[in-house]
Coordinates of C-alpha atoms in Angstrom, one line a residue:
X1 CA 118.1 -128.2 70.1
X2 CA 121.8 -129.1 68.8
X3 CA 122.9 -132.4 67.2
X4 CA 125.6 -133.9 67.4
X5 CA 127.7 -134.2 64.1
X6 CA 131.4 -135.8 64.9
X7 CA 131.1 -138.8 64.2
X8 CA 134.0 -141.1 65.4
X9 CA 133.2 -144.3 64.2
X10 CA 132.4 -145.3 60.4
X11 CA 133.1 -149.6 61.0
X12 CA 133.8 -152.3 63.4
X13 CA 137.4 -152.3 63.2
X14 CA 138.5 -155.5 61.4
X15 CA 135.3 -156.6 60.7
X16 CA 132.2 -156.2 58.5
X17 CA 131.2 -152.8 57.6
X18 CA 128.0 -150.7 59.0
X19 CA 127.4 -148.0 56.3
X20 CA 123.8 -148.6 56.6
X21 CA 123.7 -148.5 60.6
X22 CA 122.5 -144.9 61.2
X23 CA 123.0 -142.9 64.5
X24 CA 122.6 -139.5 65.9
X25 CA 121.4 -137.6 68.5
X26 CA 119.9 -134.3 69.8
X27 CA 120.0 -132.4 73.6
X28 CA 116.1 -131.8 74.8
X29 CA 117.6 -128.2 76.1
X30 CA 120.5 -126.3 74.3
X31 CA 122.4 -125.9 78.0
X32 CA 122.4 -126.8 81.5
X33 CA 121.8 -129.6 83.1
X34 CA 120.5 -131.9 83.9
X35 CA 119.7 -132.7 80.0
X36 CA 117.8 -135.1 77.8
X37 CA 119.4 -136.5 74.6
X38 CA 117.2 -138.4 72.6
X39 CA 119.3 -140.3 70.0
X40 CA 117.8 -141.6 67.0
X41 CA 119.5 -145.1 65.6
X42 CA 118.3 -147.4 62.5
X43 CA 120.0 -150.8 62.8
X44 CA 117.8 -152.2 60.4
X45 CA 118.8 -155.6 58.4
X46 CA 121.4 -156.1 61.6
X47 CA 121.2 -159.7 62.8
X48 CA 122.4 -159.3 66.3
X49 CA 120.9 -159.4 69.4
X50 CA 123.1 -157.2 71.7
X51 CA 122.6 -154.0 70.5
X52 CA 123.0 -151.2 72.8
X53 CA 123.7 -147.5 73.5
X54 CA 126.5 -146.1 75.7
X55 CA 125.9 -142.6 76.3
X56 CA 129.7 -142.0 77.7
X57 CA 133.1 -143.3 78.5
X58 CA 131.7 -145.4 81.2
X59 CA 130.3 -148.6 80.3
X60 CA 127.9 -149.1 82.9
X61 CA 126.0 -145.8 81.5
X62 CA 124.5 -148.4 78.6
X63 CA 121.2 -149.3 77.5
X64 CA 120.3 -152.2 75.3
X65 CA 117.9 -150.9 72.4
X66 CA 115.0 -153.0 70.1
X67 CA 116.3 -154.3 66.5
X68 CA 115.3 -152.3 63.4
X69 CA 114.8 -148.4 63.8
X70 CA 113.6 -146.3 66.9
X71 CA 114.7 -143.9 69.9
X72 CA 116.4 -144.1 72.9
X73 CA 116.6 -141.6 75.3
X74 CA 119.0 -140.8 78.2
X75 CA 119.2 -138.1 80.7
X76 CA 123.0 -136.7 81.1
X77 CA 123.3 -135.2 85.3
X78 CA 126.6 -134.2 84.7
X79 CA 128.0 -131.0 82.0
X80 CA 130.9 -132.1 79.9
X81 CA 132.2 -134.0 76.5
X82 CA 130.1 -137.4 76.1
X83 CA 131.0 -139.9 73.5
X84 CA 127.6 -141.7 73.0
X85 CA 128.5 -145.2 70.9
X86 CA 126.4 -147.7 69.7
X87 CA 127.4 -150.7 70.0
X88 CA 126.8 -154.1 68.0
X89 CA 128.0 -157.2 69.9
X90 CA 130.4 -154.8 72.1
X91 CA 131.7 -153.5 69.5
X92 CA 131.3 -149.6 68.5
X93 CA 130.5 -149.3 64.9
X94 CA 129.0 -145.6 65.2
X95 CA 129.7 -142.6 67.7
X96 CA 129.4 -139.3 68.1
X97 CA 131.0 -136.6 70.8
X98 CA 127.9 -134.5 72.7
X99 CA 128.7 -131.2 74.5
X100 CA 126.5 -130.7 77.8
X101 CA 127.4 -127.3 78.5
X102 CA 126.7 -124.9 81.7
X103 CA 125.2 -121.6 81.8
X104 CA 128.1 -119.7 83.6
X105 CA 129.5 -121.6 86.6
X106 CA 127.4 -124.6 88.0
X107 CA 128.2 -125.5 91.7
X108 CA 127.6 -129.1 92.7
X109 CA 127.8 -131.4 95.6
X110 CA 128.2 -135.5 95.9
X111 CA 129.0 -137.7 98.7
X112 CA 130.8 -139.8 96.4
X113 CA 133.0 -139.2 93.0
X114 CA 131.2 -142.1 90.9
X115 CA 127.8 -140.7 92.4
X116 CA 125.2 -141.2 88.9
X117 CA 123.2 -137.8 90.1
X118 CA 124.5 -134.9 91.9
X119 CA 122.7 -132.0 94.3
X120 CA 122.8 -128.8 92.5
X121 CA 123.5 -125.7 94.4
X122 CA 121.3 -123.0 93.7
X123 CA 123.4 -120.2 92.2
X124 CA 122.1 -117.8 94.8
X125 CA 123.6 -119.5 97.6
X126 CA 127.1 -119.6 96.2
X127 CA 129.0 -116.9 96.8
X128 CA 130.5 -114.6 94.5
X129 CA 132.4 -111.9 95.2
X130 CA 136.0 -112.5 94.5
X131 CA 135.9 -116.0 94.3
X132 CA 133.4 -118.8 93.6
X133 CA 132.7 -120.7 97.3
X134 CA 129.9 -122.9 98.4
X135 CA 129.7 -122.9 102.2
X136 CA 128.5 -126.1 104.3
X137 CA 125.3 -123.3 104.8
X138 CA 125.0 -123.2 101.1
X139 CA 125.2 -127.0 100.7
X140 CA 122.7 -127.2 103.5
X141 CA 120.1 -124.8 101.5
X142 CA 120.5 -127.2 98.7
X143 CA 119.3 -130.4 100.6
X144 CA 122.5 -131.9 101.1
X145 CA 123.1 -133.7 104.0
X146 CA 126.2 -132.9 105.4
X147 CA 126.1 -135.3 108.9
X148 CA 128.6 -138.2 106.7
X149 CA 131.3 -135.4 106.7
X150 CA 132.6 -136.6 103.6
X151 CA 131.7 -135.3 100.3
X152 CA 132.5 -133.4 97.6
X153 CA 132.2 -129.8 95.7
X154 CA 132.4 -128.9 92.0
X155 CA 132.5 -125.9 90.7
X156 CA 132.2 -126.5 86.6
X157 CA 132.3 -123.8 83.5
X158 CA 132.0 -126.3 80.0
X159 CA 131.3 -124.0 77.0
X160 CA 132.8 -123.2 73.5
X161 CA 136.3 -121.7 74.5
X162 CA 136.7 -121.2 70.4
X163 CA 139.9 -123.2 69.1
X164 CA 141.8 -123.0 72.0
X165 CA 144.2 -125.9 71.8
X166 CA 144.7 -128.5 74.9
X167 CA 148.4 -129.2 73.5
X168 CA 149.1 -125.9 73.5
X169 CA 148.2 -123.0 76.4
X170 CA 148.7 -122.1 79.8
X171 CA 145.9 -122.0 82.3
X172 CA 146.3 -120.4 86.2
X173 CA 144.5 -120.3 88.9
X174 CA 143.8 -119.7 92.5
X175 CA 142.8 -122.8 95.1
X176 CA 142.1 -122.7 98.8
X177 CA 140.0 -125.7 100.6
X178 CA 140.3 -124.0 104.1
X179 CA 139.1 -126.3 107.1
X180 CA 137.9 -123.7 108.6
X181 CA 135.4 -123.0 106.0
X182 CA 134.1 -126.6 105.6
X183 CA 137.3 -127.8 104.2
X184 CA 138.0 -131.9 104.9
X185 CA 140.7 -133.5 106.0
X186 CA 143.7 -133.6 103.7
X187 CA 142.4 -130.9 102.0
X188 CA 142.4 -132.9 98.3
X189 CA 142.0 -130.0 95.6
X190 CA 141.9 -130.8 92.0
X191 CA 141.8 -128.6 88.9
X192 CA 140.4 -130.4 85.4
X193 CA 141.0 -129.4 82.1
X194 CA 138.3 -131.1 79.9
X195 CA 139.7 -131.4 76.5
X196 CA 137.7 -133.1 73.2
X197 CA 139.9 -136.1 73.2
X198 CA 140.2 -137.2 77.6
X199 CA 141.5 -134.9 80.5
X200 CA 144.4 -133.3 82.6
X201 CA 143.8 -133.6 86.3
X202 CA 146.4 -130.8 88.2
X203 CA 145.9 -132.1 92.7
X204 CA 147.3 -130.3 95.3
X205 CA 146.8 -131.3 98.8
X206 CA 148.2 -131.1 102.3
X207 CA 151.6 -132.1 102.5
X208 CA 150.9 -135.0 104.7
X209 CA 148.4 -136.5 102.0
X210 CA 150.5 -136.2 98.9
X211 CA 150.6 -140.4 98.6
X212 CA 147.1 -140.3 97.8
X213 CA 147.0 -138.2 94.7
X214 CA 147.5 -138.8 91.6
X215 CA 148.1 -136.8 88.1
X216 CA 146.7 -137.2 84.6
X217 CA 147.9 -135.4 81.7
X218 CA 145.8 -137.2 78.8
X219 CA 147.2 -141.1 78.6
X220 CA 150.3 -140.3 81.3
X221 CA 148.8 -141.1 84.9
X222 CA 151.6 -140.2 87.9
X223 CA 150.3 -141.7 91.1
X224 CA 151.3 -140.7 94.3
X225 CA 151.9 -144.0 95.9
X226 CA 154.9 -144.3 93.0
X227 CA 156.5 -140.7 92.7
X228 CA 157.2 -138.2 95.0
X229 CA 154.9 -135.7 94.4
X230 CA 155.2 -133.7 97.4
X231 CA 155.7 -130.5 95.8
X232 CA 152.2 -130.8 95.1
X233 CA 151.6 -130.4 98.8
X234 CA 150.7 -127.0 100.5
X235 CA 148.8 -125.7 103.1
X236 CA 145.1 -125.1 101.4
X237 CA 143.8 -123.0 104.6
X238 CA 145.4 -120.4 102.6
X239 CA 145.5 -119.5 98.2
X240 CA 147.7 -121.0 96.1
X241 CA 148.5 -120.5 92.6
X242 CA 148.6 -123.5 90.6
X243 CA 149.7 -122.5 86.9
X244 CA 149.2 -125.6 84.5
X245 CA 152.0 -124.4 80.9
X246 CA 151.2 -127.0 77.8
X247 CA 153.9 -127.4 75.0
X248 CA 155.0 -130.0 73.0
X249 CA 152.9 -132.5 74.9
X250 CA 154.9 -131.3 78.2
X251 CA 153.2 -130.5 80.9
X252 CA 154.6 -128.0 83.7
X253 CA 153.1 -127.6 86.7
X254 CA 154.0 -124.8 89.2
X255 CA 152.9 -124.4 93.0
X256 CA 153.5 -120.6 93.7
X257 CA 155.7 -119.6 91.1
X258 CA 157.8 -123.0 91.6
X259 CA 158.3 -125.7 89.3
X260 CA 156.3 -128.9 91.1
X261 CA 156.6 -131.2 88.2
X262 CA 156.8 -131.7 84.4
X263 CA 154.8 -134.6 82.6
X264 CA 155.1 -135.5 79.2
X265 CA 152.3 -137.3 77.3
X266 CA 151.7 -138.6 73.6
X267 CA 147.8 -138.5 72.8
X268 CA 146.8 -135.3 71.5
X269 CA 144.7 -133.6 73.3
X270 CA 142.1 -131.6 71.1
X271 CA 140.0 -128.9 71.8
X272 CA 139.6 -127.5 75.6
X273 CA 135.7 -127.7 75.9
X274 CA 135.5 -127.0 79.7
X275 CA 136.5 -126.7 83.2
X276 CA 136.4 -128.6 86.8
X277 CA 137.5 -127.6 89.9
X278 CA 136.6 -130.3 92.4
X279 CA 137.6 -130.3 96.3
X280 CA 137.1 -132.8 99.4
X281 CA 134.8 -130.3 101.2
X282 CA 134.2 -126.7 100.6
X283 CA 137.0 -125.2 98.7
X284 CA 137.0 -121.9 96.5
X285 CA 138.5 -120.7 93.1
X286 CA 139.9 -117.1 93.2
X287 CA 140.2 -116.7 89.9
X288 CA 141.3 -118.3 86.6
X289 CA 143.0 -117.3 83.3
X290 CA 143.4 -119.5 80.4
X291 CA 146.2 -117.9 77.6
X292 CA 147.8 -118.7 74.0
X293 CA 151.2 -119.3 74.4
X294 CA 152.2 -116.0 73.0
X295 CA 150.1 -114.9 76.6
X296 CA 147.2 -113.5 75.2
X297 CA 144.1 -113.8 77.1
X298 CA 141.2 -116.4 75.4
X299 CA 139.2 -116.8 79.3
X300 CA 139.5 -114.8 82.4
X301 CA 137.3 -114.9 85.5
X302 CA 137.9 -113.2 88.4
X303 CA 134.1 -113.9 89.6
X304 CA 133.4 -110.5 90.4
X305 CA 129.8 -109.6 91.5
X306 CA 127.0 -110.3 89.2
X307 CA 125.8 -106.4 88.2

């Protein structure tokens, strides 16, 4: 089992110090989910009594723990970059960043974005073979129940890239979310860089729909219902190539080979540490390159089939 050793926090900000509050953590399983982390905290000589654990961003994911020294544990459903905190009278004096990683690509389904656990699609029911695709069949073999006709599909590949920099590549890659083939209506499509310090959210969508999205590079957020963003919009019953360049916290986004959009942004964004494609229905990824700027190749996938 790995622990966790960035630690993010050393004090309360403005306040008294917690050098003596210990903190840490380690995953049950080394990858995959979904994942135990058992994190091992010693508050001892603390007088408070709201003492809690958050094992991510979200704030409702927290726990309140006993005074003194012990364990808490908390099972993570979902791969990705958690910063666990533990917090002393809502304020977080210690943290750390935990890595839940996939073996490969992990496919999975949820009628609902903020759903707490997903359905996992057996890998053998995905298909492979020039593109990653879960059918409404393959949903179906997976227990999903598809009657609501509204739900969602992940496709998600969070591993060590190496020190491939979120400030600075350029990452491609091929989107359809064909009706046809258990695609929704509007045909929302997302690709999601997951970086160490937040994330860059690339839509597209049919042309019609293109007040409803919204893009985030890091701490810039460009809704839809306040900027035109209709060269985001494209006809998804066919691919399109969405190429994502990073430079000088500028982002520039192209729809086949044309310039949709350029975002600036501020925060830096660390580390890449994974990859989300999400669609409103059944959508597929054709294939995806991630390059240095000097267009050398650090991850290529053209999910070719398993030999």
């Amino acid at each position: 089992p790995a622990a966790a050793v960035a630690v993010y926090f050393a004090a309360r900000p403005g306040g008294d110090s917690y050098g003596e509050v210990a903190f840490s953590s380690r995953k049950v399983v080394s990858e995959g989910v979904p994942n135990t982390v058992v994190f091992d905290y010693d508050v001892t000589g603390v007088d408070s009594d709201d003492i809690r654990i958050q094992q991510s961003w979200d704030p409702k994911m927290s726990s309140a723990v006993r005074p003194g020294k012990g364990q808490h544990t908390s099972v993570y459903y979902y791969p990705g970059f958690h910063r666990a905190k533990l917090l002393i009278d809502g304020e977080a004096v210690k943290g750390h960043d935990i890595h839940i990683t996939t073996d490969g690509w992990l496919t999975l389904a949820r009628y609902g974005t903020d759903d707490p656990i997903p359905f996992y699609i057996p890998p053998g029911e995905v298909e492979m073979n020039g593109r990653i695709h879960a059918s409404p069949a393959s949903l179906a073999a997976g227990k999903f129940d598809l009657s609501g006709n509204s739900f969602f599909v992940s496709y998600y590949c969070v591993r060590d890239f190496g020190d491939l920099q979120g400030d600075d590549f350029t990452i491609e890659a091929r989107l359809k979310n064909d009706l046809g083939e258990g695609g929704l209506t509007c045909q929302y499509s997302e690709m999601i860089v997951m970086c160490e310090n937040g994330r860059m959210i690339f839509p597209l969508c049919l042309p019609g729909c293109v007040s409803n999205i919204s893009m985030k590079v890091m701490d810039t957020w460009v809704d839809g219902r306040d900027n035109d963003l209709s060269a985001l919009g494209c006809d998804l019953s066919h691919w399109n190539d969405l190429r994502c360049e990073i430079a000088g916290r500028k982002a520039r986004v192209s729809v086949n080979e044309s310039l949709a959009r350029e975002v600036a942004y501020s925060e830096p964004a660390g580390r890449v540490i994974g990859l989300h494609f999400i669609f409103f229905g059944c959508g597929s990824v054709g294939g995806v390159r991630m390059e240095t700027p000097d267009g050398a190749a650090v991850f290529e996938e053209d999910f070719s089939p398993a030999r």
